[in-house]
Short mmCIF file of N, CA and C in Angstrom, two decimals:
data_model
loop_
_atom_site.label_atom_id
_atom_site.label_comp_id
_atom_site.label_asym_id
_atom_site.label_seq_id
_atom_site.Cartn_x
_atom_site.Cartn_y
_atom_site.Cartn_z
N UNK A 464 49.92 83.71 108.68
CA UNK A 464 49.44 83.22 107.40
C UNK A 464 48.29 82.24 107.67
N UNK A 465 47.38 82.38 106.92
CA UNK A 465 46.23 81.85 107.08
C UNK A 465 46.54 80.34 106.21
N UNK A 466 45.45 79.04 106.59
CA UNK A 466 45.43 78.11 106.28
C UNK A 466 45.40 77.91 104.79
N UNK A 467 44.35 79.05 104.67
CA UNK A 467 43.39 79.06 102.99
C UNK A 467 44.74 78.78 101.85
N UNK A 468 45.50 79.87 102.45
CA UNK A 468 46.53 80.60 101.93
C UNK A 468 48.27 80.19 101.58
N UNK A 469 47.99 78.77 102.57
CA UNK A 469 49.43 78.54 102.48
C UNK A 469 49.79 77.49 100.90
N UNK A 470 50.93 78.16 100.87
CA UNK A 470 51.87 76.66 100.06
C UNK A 470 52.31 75.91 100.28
N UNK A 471 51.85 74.76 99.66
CA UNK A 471 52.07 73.54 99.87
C UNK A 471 52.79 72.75 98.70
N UNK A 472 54.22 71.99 99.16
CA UNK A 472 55.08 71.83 98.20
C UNK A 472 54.71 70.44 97.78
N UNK A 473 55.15 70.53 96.34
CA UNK A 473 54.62 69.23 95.52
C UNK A 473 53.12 68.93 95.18
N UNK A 474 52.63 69.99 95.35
CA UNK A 474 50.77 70.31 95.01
C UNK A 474 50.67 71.06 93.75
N UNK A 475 52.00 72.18 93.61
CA UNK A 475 51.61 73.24 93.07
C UNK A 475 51.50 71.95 91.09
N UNK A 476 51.10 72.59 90.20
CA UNK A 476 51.02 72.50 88.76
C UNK A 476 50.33 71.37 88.21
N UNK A 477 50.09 70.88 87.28
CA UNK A 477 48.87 70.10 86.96
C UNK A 477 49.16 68.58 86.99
N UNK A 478 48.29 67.53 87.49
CA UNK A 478 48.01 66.49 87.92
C UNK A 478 47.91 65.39 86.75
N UNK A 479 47.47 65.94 85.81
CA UNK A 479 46.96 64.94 84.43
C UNK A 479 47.00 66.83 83.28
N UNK A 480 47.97 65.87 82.03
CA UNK A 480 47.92 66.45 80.89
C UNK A 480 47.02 65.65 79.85
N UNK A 481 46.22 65.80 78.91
CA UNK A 481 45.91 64.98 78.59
C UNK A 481 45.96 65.53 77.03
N UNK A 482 46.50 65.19 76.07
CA UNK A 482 47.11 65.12 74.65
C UNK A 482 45.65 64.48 73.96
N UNK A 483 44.98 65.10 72.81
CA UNK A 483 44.72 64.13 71.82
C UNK A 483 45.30 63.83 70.07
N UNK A 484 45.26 62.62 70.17
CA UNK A 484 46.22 61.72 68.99
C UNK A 484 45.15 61.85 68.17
N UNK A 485 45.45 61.81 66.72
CA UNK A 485 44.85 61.53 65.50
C UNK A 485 45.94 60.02 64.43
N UNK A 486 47.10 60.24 64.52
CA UNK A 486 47.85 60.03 63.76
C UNK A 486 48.57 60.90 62.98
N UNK A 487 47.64 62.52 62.86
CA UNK A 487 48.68 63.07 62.11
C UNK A 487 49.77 63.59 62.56
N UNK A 488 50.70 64.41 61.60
CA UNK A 488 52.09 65.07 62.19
C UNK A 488 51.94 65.90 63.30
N UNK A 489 50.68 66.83 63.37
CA UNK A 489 50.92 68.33 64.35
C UNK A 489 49.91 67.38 65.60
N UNK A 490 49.61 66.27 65.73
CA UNK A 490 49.31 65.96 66.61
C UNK A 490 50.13 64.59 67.35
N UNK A 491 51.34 64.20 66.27
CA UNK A 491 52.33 63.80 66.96
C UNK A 491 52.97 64.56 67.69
N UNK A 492 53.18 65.57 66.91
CA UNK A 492 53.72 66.47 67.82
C UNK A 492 53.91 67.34 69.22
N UNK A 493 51.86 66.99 69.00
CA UNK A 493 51.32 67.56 70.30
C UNK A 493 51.76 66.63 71.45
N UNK A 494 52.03 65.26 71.00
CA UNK A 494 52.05 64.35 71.83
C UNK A 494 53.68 64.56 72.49
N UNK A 495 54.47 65.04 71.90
CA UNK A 495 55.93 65.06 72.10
C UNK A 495 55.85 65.75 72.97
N UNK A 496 55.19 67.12 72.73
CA UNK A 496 55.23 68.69 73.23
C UNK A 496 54.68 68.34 74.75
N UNK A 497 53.42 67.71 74.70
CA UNK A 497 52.71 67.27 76.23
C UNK A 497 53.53 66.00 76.94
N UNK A 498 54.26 65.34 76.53
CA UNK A 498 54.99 64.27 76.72
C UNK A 498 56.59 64.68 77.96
N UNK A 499 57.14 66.07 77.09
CA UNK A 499 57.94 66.57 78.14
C UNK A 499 57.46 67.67 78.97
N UNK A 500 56.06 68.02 78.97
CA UNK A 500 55.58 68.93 79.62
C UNK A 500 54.97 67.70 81.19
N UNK A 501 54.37 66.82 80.79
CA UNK A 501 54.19 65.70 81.96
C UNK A 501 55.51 65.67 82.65
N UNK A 502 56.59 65.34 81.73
CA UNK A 502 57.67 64.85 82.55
C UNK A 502 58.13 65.81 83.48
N UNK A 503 58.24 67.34 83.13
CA UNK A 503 59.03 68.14 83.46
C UNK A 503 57.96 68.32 84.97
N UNK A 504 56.30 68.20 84.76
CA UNK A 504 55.69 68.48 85.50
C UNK A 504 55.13 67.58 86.86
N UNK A 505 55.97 66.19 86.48
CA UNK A 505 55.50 64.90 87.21
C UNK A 505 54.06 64.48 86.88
N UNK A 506 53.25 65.33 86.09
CA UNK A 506 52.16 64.84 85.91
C UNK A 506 51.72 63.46 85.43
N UNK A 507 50.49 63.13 85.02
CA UNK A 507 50.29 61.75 84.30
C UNK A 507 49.78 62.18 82.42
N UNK A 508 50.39 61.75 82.35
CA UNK A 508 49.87 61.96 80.21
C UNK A 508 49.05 60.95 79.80
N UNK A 509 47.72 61.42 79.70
CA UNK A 509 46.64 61.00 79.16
C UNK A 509 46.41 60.85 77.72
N UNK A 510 46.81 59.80 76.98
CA UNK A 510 47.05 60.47 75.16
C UNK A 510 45.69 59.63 75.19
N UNK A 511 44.51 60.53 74.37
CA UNK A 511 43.46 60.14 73.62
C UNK A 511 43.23 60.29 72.30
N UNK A 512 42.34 59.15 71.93
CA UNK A 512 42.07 59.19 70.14
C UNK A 512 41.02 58.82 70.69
N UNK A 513 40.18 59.65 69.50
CA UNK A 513 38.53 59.78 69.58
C UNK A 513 38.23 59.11 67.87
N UNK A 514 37.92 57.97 67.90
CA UNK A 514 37.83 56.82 66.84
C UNK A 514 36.23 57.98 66.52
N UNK A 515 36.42 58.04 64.71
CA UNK A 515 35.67 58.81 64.23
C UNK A 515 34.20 57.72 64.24
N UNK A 516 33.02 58.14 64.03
CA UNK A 516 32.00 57.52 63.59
C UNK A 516 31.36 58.38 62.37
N UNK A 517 31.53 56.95 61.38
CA UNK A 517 31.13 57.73 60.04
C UNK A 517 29.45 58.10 60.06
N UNK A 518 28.85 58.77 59.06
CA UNK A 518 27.28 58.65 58.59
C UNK A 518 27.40 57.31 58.14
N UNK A 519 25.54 56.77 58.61
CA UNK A 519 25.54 55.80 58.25
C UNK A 519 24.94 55.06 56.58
N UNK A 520 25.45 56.14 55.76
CA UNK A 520 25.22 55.82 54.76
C UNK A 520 26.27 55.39 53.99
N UNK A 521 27.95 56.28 54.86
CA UNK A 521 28.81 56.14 54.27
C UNK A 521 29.34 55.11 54.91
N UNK A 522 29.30 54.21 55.61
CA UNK A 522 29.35 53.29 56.51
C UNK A 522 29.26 52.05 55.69
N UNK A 523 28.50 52.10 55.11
CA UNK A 523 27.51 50.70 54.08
C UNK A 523 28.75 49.91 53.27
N UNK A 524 28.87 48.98 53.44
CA UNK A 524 29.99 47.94 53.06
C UNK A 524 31.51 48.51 52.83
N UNK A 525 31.35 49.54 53.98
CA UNK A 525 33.05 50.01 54.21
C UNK A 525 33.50 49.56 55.76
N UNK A 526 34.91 48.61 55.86
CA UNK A 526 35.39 48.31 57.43
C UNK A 526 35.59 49.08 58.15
N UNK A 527 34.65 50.47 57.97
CA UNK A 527 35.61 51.64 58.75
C UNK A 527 35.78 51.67 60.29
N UNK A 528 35.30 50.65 61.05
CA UNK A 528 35.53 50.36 62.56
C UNK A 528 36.58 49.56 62.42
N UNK A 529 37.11 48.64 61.66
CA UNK A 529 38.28 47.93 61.84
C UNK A 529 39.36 49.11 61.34
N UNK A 530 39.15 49.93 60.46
CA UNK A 530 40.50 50.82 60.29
C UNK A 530 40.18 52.14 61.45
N UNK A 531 39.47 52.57 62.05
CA UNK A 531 39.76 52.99 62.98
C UNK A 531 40.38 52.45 64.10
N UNK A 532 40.00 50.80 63.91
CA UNK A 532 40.68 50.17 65.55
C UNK A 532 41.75 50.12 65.08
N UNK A 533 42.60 49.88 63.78
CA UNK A 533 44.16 50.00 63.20
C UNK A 533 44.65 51.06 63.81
N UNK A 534 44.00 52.37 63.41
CA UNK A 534 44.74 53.56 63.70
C UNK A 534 44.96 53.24 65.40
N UNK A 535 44.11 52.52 66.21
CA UNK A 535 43.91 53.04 67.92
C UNK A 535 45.33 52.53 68.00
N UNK A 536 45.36 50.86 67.66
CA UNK A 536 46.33 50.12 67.62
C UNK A 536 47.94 50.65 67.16
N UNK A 537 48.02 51.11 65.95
CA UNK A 537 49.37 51.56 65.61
C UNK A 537 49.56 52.58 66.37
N UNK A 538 49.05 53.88 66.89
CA UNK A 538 49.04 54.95 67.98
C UNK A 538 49.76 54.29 69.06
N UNK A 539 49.15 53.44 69.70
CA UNK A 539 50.18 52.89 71.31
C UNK A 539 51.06 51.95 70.49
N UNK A 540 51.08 52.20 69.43
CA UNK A 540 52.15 51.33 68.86
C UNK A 540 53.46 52.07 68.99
N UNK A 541 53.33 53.30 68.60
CA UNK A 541 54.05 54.52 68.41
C UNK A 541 54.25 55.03 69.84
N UNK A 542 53.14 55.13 70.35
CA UNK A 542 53.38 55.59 71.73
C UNK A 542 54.57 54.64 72.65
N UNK A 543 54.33 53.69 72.46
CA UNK A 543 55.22 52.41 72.81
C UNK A 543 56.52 52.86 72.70
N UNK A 544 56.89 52.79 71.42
CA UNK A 544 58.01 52.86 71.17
C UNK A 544 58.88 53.75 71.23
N UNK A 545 58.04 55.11 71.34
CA UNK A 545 58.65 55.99 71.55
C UNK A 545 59.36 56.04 73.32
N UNK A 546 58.21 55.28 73.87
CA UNK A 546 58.92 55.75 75.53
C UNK A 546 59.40 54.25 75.82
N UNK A 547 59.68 53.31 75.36
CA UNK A 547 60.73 52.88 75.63
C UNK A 547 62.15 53.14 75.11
N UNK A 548 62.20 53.68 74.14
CA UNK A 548 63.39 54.73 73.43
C UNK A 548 63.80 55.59 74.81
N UNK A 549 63.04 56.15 75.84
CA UNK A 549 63.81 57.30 76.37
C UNK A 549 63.84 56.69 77.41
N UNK A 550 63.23 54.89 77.97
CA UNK A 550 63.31 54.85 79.13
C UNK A 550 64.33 54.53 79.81
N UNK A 551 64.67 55.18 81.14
CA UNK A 551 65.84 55.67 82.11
C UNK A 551 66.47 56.51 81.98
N UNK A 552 66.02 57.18 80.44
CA UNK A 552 65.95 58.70 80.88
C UNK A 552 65.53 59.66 81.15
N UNK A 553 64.38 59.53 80.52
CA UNK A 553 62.92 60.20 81.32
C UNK A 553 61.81 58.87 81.28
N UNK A 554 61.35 59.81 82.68
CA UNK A 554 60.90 58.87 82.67
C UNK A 554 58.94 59.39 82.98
N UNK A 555 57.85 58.80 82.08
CA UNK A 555 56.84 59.84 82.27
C UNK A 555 55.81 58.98 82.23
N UNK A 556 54.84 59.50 83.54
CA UNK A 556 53.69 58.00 83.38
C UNK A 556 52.40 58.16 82.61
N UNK A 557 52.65 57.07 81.53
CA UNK A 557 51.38 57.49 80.78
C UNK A 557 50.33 56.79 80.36
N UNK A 558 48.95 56.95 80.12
CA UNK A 558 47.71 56.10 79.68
C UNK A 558 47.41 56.23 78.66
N UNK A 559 46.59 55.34 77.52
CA UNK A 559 46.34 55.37 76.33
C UNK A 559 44.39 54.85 76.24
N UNK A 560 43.68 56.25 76.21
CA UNK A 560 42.55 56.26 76.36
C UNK A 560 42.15 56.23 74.56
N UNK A 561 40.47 55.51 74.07
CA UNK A 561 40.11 55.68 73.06
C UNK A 561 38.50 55.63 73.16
N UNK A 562 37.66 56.00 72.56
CA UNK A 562 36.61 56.33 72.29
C UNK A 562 36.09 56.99 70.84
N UNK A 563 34.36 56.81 71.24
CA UNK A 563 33.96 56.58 69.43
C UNK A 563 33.12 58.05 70.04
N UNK A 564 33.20 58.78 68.32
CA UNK A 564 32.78 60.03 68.47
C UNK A 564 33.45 60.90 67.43
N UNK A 565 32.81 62.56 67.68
CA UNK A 565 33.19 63.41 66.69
C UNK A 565 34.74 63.75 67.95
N UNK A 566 35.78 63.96 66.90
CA UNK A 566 36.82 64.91 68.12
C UNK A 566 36.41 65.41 69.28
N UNK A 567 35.66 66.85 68.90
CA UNK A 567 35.44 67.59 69.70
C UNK A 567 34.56 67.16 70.73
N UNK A 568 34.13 66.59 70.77
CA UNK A 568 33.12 66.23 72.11
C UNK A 568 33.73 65.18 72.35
N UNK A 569 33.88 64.60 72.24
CA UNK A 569 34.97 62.97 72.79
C UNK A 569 36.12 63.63 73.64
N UNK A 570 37.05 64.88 73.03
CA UNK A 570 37.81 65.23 73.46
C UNK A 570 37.76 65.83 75.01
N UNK A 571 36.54 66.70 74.84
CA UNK A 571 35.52 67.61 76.30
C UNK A 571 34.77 65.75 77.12
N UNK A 572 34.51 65.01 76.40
CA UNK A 572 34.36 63.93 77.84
C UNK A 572 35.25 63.75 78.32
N UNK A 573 36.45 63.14 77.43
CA UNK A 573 37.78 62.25 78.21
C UNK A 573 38.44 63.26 79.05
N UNK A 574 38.37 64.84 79.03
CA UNK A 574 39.05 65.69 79.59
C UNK A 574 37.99 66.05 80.78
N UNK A 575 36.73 66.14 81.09
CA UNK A 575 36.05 65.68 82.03
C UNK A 575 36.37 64.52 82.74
N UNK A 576 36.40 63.17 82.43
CA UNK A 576 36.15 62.32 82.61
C UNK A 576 38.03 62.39 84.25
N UNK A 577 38.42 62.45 82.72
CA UNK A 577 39.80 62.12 84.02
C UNK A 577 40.22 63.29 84.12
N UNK A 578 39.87 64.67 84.41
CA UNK A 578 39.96 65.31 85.22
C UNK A 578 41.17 66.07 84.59
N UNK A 579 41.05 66.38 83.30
CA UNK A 579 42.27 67.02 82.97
C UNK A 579 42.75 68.51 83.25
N UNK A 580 44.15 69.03 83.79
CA UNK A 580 44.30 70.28 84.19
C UNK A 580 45.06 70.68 83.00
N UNK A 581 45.08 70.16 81.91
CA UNK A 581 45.56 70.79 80.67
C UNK A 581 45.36 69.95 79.27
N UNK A 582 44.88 70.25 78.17
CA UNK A 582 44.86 70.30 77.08
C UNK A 582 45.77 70.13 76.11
N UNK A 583 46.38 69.45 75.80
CA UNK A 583 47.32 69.83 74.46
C UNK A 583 46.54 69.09 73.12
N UNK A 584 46.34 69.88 72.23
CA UNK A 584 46.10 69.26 70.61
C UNK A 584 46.84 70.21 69.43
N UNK A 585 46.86 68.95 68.47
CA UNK A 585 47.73 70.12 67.47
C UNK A 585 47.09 70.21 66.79
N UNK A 586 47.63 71.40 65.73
CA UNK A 586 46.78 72.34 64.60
C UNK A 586 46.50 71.60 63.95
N UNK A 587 45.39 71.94 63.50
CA UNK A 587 44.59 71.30 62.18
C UNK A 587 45.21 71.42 61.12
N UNK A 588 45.46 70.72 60.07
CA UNK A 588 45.55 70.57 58.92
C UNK A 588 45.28 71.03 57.79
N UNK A 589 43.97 70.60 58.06
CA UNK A 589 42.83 70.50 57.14
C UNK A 589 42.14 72.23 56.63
N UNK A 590 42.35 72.35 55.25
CA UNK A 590 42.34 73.80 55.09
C UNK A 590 40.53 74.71 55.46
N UNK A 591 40.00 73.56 55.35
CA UNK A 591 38.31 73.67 55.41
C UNK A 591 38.09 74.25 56.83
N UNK A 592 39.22 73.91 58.13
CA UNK A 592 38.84 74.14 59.56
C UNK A 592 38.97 75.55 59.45
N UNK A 593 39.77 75.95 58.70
CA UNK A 593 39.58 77.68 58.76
C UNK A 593 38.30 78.36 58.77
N UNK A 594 37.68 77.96 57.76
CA UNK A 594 36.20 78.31 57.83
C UNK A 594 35.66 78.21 58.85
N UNK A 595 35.19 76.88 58.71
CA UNK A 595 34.60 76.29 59.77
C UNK A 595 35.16 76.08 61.58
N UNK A 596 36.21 76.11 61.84
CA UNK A 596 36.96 76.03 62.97
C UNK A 596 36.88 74.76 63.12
N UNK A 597 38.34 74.61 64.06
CA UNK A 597 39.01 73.23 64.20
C UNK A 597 38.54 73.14 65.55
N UNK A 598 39.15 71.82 65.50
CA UNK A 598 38.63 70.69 66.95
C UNK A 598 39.52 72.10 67.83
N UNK A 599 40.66 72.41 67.66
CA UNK A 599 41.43 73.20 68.62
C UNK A 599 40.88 74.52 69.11
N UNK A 600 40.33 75.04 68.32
CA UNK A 600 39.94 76.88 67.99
C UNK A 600 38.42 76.21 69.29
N UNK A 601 37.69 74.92 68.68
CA UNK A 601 36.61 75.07 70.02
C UNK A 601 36.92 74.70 71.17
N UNK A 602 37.98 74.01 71.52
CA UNK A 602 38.37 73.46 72.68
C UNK A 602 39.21 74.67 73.53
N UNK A 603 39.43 75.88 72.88
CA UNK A 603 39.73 77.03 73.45
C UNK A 603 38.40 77.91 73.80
N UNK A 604 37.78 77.89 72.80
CA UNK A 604 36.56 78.94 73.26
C UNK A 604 35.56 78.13 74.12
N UNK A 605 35.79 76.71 74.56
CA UNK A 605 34.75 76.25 75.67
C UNK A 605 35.86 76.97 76.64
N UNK A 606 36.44 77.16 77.16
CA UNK A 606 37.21 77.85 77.74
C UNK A 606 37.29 77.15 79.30
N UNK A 607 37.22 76.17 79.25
CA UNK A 607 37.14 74.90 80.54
C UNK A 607 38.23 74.70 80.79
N UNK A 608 39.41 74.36 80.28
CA UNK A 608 41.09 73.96 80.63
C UNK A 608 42.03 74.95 79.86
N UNK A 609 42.92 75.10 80.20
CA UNK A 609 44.24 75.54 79.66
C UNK A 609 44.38 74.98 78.07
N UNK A 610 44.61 75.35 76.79
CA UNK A 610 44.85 74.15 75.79
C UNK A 610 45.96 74.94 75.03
N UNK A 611 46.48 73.92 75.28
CA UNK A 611 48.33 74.53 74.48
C UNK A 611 47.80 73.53 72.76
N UNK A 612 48.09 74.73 71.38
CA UNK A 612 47.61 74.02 69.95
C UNK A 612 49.23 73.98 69.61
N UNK A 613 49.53 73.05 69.07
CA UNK A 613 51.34 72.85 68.39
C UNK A 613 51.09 72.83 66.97
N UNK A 614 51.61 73.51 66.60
CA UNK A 614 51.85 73.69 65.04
C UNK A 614 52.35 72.42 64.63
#
């Protein structure tokens, strides 16, 4: 057996999952779904929120950077609480990344950035993404990582 070729134990399956958060339900969910997929996988769970940036017209005497930093805030709020709820029984190591941007490209840096070997986001909502396609539908057709979408 050649070098190229061998197996090597505790190498094999992915290194970093990396989840992105919105606040809503199918992307809590995503977070659950990638949450025991880290654990089961020893990986590290990367949960990102990509803090929207409005037009700057609609911007004009609205706080919308302080209620996006709410949402960053209540997210590892949630994230928090949830894994100290399971801790000593699973147990799963995780980071809480944020950045300003549209989803979809915020999502393709932070998954560049730290090197993600998998994807998880959940389904869109929003009935308009049909048309137009969701953050999820493009993060499949860049076709760069694995991306598991959770209903």
């Amino acid at each position: 057996m050649t070098d190229q070729h061998r197996f090597e134990r505790g190498t094999d399956g992915p290194k970093v999952i990396m989840v992105g958060v919105d606040g809503s339900d199918s992307s809590l969910r995503a977070a659950a779904y990638a949450s025991g997929l880290a654990r089961r996988q020893r990986a590290l769970l990367a949960v990102v929120y990509v803090q929207p940036v409005p037009a700057a017209g609609a911007a004009l005497g609205a706080p919308v950077a302080e209620a996006t930093g709410e949402i960053a805030e209540d997210l590892v709020a949630q994230i928090r609480e949830a894994a100290e709820r399971v801790k000593g029984i699973f147990d799963v190591r995780w980071e809480f990344h944020t950045l300003r941007g549209d989803p979809y490209s915020g999502l393709v840096q932070a998954a560049d950035e730290l090197k993600a070997d998998a994807v998880v986001v959940g389904a869109s909502e929003q009935a308009g993404h049909r048309i137009v396609g969701s953050v999820a539908i493009r993060l499949v057709k860049a076709g760069r990582w694995p991306v598991t979408v959770v209903p």
